[in-house]
Amino acid sequence: MLALKVQLTLPLFYTLIMPGDITIEYIRELKQEIQSLRKRLNDLTAPLDVMLKRRAFLIHSKEPRDDLLFPDDGCVDDFYRMMKGYAFRLFLRDVIKMQGGFKTDMVTRYATRDVTEHYISFLREKGFIDQRGESFFLKKGPVKSFGETLEWFVTEIFKREFMIEATWGVKFRGRKVGGDYDVIGKIDGGLLYMEVKSSPPRQVYDREVRAFWSRVIDLCPDMAVFLMDTHLRMKDKLVPMFEKELGERYDSPPEVKRIKAELFAVEDRVFLINAKPSIEGNLETIVSYFLKRRCR
């Protein structure tokens, strides 16, 4: 028997399996309309600061710039695009650690030399680093950590990909539960709180998980997220830490259940996620999950 090998392009594939005139372009248009509707819904509901004020949360400060690796306005889009790459974010952490001077071979742990040279060229072109001989130096300094830059990036994801009003690095006045709220946003008329960790799981401690849950209880957001910017497993350390904290807070603690891969949920409104395969992809998964479960 002869086997016929047919190679279908993606648009043709969807045309064959979907009824009527539903095409890839049609789906793109629908996504754009959904984004537009979300923006209009945000415009119709109270602004983020008003939603917080109704909860008696008054913003003391937000979006600090001291440790922010922020490009000139002319290259924000390029920097945002580069930040989507996990290897680039790991590279930036090494650059910050060695901001007093580094050579190419010193920052090639997470990418090939060619890719690393591309990263360095990008930073030089955009004005992040200077070169003296074979060494490179971070122009802005001292920068304490990658945290503020990662918070900015996650906030940009919400703004650009989900049309969500959001801000980062928020401190409130007069609250018993202190510390920064890494990302605060407004999602379909509800309140979103997100904790963003740039450290690997081994550097996250019980007190940080405890502080996260204290803020969740104090702020009472509609949706809360604990994000680890890592491709490592959440099940090994972070899930047990969540289970331990919930066990100490509640007589009958809720389950930390797996949604898929390394994405977990508590009562369908508090989420624990990593960055594999991508932060934006995982956020899309849990936002969709949250909104669908909310209607049940």
Coordinates of C-alpha atoms in Angstrom, one line a residue:
M1 CA 0.0 0.0 0.0
L2 CA 1.3 3.4 -0.9
A3 CA 1.4 6.0 1.8
L4 CA 0.8 9.6 0.7
K5 CA 2.8 12.1 2.6
V6 CA 1.0 15.5 2.8
Q7 CA 2.7 18.5 4.4
L8 CA 0.2 21.0 5.7
T9 CA 1.0 24.6 6.6
L10 CA -0.5 25.8 9.8
P11 CA -3.1 28.1 8.2
L12 CA -4.1 25.3 5.8
F13 CA -4.3 22.9 8.8
Y14 CA -6.7 25.1 10.7
T15 CA -8.7 25.8 7.6
L16 CA -9.3 22.1 7.2
I17 CA -10.2 21.3 10.8
M18 CA -12.2 24.4 11.6
P19 CA -15.6 25.1 10.2
G20 CA -16.5 27.9 7.9
D21 CA -14.2 30.8 7.5
I22 CA -12.3 30.4 10.8
T23 CA -8.6 31.0 10.0
I24 CA -5.4 31.9 11.8
E25 CA -6.0 35.5 10.9
Y26 CA -9.6 35.3 12.3
I27 CA -8.2 33.9 15.6
R28 CA -5.7 36.8 15.8
E29 CA -8.5 39.3 15.2
L30 CA -10.5 37.6 18.0
K31 CA -7.5 37.9 20.4
Q32 CA -7.1 41.6 19.5
E33 CA -10.8 42.1 20.2
I34 CA -10.6 40.3 23.6
Q35 CA -7.6 42.5 24.5
S36 CA -9.6 45.6 23.5
L37 CA -12.6 44.5 25.5
R38 CA -10.4 43.9 28.6
K39 CA -8.9 47.4 28.3
R40 CA -12.4 48.9 28.0
L41 CA -13.5 46.9 31.0
N42 CA -10.6 48.2 33.0
D43 CA -11.5 51.7 31.9
L44 CA -15.1 51.2 33.1
T45 CA -14.0 49.9 36.6
A46 CA -12.3 51.9 39.4
P47 CA -8.6 52.7 38.9
L48 CA -6.1 50.5 40.8
D49 CA -5.4 53.1 43.4
V50 CA -9.1 53.5 44.1
M51 CA -9.5 49.8 44.5
L52 CA -6.7 49.7 47.0
K53 CA -8.0 52.7 48.9
R54 CA -11.4 51.0 49.3
R55 CA -9.4 48.3 51.1
A56 CA -7.8 50.9 53.3
F57 CA -4.4 50.4 51.5
L58 CA -2.8 53.8 50.8
I59 CA 0.3 53.7 48.5
H60 CA 3.4 55.2 50.3
S61 CA 5.8 54.6 47.4
K62 CA 6.1 52.5 44.2
E63 CA 8.4 51.7 41.3
P64 CA 11.7 52.5 42.9
R65 CA 14.5 53.1 40.4
D66 CA 17.7 52.7 42.5
D67 CA 18.4 49.2 41.4
L68 CA 16.5 49.2 38.1
L69 CA 18.4 48.3 35.0
F70 CA 16.2 50.4 32.8
P71 CA 17.1 51.4 29.2
D72 CA 16.6 54.6 27.5
D73 CA 13.1 55.2 26.3
G74 CA 14.1 54.5 22.8
C75 CA 15.0 50.9 23.4
V76 CA 12.4 49.8 26.0
D77 CA 10.7 47.5 23.5
D78 CA 14.0 45.8 22.6
F79 CA 14.9 45.4 26.2
Y80 CA 11.4 43.9 27.0
R81 CA 11.9 41.5 24.1
M82 CA 15.3 40.4 25.3
M83 CA 14.0 40.0 28.9
K84 CA 11.6 37.3 27.6
G85 CA 14.7 35.0 27.3
Y86 CA 15.5 33.0 30.4
A87 CA 19.2 32.7 29.5
F88 CA 19.3 36.5 29.1
R89 CA 17.8 37.1 32.5
L90 CA 20.4 34.6 34.0
F91 CA 23.1 36.5 32.1
L92 CA 21.9 39.8 33.6
R93 CA 22.1 38.4 37.1
D94 CA 25.8 37.5 36.5
V95 CA 26.5 41.0 35.1
I96 CA 25.1 42.5 38.3
K97 CA 27.2 40.2 40.4
M98 CA 30.3 41.2 38.5
Q99 CA 29.3 44.8 37.8
G100 CA 32.7 46.0 38.9
G101 CA 34.3 44.3 35.9
F102 CA 33.9 41.1 33.9
K103 CA 35.1 39.4 30.8
T104 CA 33.1 37.4 28.3
D105 CA 34.3 34.0 29.6
M106 CA 33.0 34.9 33.1
V107 CA 29.4 35.2 32.0
T108 CA 29.0 32.2 29.7
R109 CA 27.5 29.8 32.3
Y110 CA 24.0 29.8 30.8
A111 CA 24.6 30.4 27.1
T112 CA 27.2 29.7 24.4
R113 CA 30.0 32.2 23.8
D114 CA 28.3 33.4 20.6
V115 CA 25.0 34.1 22.3
T116 CA 26.8 35.7 25.3
E117 CA 28.7 38.0 22.9
H118 CA 25.4 39.0 21.4
Y119 CA 24.0 39.8 24.8
I120 CA 27.1 41.9 25.6
S121 CA 26.8 43.7 22.3
F122 CA 23.2 44.5 23.0
L123 CA 24.0 45.9 26.4
R124 CA 26.8 48.0 24.9
E125 CA 24.6 49.3 22.1
K126 CA 21.9 50.3 24.5
G127 CA 24.2 52.0 27.0
F128 CA 24.1 49.6 29.9
I129 CA 27.8 48.8 30.0
D130 CA 31.2 50.3 29.1
Q131 CA 34.2 48.5 27.8
R132 CA 37.8 49.0 28.9
G133 CA 40.2 46.7 27.2
E134 CA 38.8 43.2 27.4
S135 CA 36.6 44.0 30.5
F136 CA 33.1 45.3 30.7
F137 CA 31.6 47.4 33.5
L138 CA 28.0 48.2 34.4
K139 CA 27.4 51.9 33.9
K140 CA 24.8 52.2 36.6
G141 CA 26.0 51.2 40.0
P142 CA 26.0 49.9 42.5
V143 CA 23.0 47.7 41.7
K144 CA 22.1 45.5 44.6
S145 CA 20.1 42.9 42.8
F146 CA 18.1 41.8 39.7
G147 CA 14.8 42.0 41.7
E148 CA 13.5 45.5 40.6
T149 CA 14.3 44.8 37.0
L150 CA 12.4 41.5 37.1
E151 CA 9.4 43.2 38.8
W152 CA 9.4 45.8 36.1
F153 CA 9.4 43.1 33.4
V154 CA 6.6 41.1 34.9
T155 CA 4.5 44.3 35.2
E156 CA 5.2 45.0 31.5
I157 CA 4.0 41.5 30.7
F158 CA 0.7 42.3 32.4
K159 CA 0.4 45.6 30.6
R160 CA 1.4 44.5 27.2
E161 CA 0.1 41.0 26.9
F162 CA -3.0 41.2 29.1
M163 CA -4.0 44.9 29.0
I164 CA -3.9 44.8 32.8
E165 CA -3.3 48.0 34.8
A166 CA -0.4 47.2 37.0
T167 CA 2.4 48.7 39.1
W168 CA 5.4 47.3 40.9
G169 CA 7.5 47.7 44.0
V170 CA 4.6 49.0 46.1
K171 CA 4.8 49.9 49.7
F172 CA 1.8 50.8 51.7
R173 CA 1.4 53.3 54.6
G174 CA 0.4 52.1 58.1
R175 CA 0.0 48.4 57.5
K176 CA 0.8 45.8 60.1
V177 CA 2.2 43.5 57.3
G178 CA 5.2 45.3 55.9
G179 CA 7.5 44.8 53.0
D180 CA 7.1 45.4 49.3
Y181 CA 4.2 44.1 47.2
D182 CA 6.2 43.2 44.1
V183 CA 3.4 43.6 41.6
I184 CA -0.1 44.9 42.1
G185 CA -2.6 44.9 39.3
K186 CA -6.3 45.0 38.3
I187 CA -7.7 42.0 36.5
D188 CA -11.2 42.1 35.1
G189 CA -12.4 44.3 37.9
G190 CA -10.6 42.3 40.6
L191 CA -7.3 42.8 42.5
L192 CA -4.1 41.0 41.6
Y193 CA -1.1 40.6 43.9
M194 CA 2.1 38.9 42.8
E195 CA 5.4 38.0 44.6
V196 CA 8.3 37.8 42.2
K197 CA 11.5 35.9 43.2
S198 CA 14.6 36.1 41.1
S199 CA 16.6 33.8 43.4
P200 CA 16.7 30.0 42.8
P201 CA 14.5 27.8 45.1
R202 CA 17.4 26.9 47.4
Q203 CA 17.6 30.6 48.4
V204 CA 13.9 31.0 49.3
Y205 CA 13.2 30.5 53.0
D206 CA 10.1 29.8 55.1
R207 CA 9.9 33.4 56.3
E208 CA 9.4 34.6 52.7
V209 CA 6.6 32.2 52.1
R210 CA 5.1 33.2 55.4
A211 CA 5.3 36.9 54.5
F212 CA 3.6 36.2 51.1
W213 CA 0.7 34.5 52.8
S214 CA 0.5 37.3 55.4
R215 CA 0.2 39.8 52.6
V216 CA -2.4 37.7 50.8
I217 CA -4.6 37.6 53.9
D218 CA -4.1 41.3 54.7
L219 CA -4.8 42.6 51.2
C220 CA -7.3 39.9 50.2
P221 CA -6.7 40.0 46.5
D222 CA -9.0 38.2 44.1
M223 CA -5.9 36.5 42.6
A224 CA -2.4 36.0 44.0
V225 CA 0.7 34.6 42.4
F226 CA 4.1 33.5 43.8
L227 CA 6.5 33.4 40.8
M228 CA 9.9 31.8 40.9
D229 CA 12.1 32.9 37.9
T230 CA 13.6 29.5 37.5
H231 CA 13.2 26.4 35.3
L232 CA 13.7 24.2 38.3
R233 CA 10.9 22.1 39.8
M234 CA 8.4 23.7 42.3
K235 CA 7.3 20.3 43.7
D236 CA 10.6 19.6 45.4
K237 CA 10.9 22.5 47.8
L238 CA 8.4 25.3 47.2
V239 CA 5.2 23.1 47.3
P240 CA 6.2 21.5 50.6
M241 CA 6.9 25.0 52.0
F242 CA 3.5 26.1 50.9
E243 CA 1.9 23.0 52.5
K244 CA 3.8 23.6 55.7
E245 CA 2.7 27.2 55.9
L246 CA -0.9 26.4 55.2
G247 CA -0.8 23.6 57.8
E248 CA 0.4 26.1 60.4
R249 CA -2.3 28.6 59.5
Y250 CA -5.4 26.4 59.1
D251 CA -6.9 23.5 61.0
S252 CA -8.0 22.0 57.6
P253 CA -5.4 23.4 55.2
P254 CA -6.4 23.7 51.5
E255 CA -4.7 21.5 49.0
V256 CA -1.8 22.7 46.9
K257 CA -2.9 21.1 43.6
R258 CA -1.1 20.8 40.3
I259 CA -2.6 22.5 37.3
K260 CA 0.0 21.3 34.9
A261 CA 3.7 20.9 34.8
E262 CA 5.1 23.1 37.6
L263 CA 2.1 25.3 38.0
F264 CA 0.1 24.9 41.2
A265 CA -3.0 26.4 42.7
V266 CA -4.6 26.8 46.2
E267 CA -8.3 27.2 46.1
D268 CA -8.2 28.3 42.5
R269 CA -7.0 31.8 43.4
V270 CA -3.5 31.6 44.8
F271 CA -0.9 30.3 42.4
L272 CA 2.7 29.0 42.6
I273 CA 4.5 29.0 39.3
N274 CA 8.0 28.9 37.8
A275 CA 9.3 30.3 34.5
K276 CA 9.4 27.2 32.3
P277 CA 8.8 27.4 29.4
S278 CA 8.2 31.1 29.8
I279 CA 6.9 33.6 32.3
E280 CA 4.3 35.1 29.9
G281 CA 3.1 31.6 28.9
N282 CA 2.6 30.5 32.4
L283 CA 0.9 33.7 33.4
E284 CA -1.5 33.2 30.4
T285 CA -2.2 29.7 31.7
I286 CA -3.1 30.7 35.2
V287 CA -5.0 33.8 34.3
S288 CA -7.2 31.8 32.0
Y289 CA -7.5 29.1 34.7
F290 CA -8.5 31.7 37.3
L291 CA -11.1 33.4 35.1
K292 CA -12.7 30.2 34.0
R293 CA -12.9 28.8 37.6
R294 CA -14.4 32.0 38.8
C295 CA -17.4 31.4 36.7
R296 CA -18.1 28.0 38.1

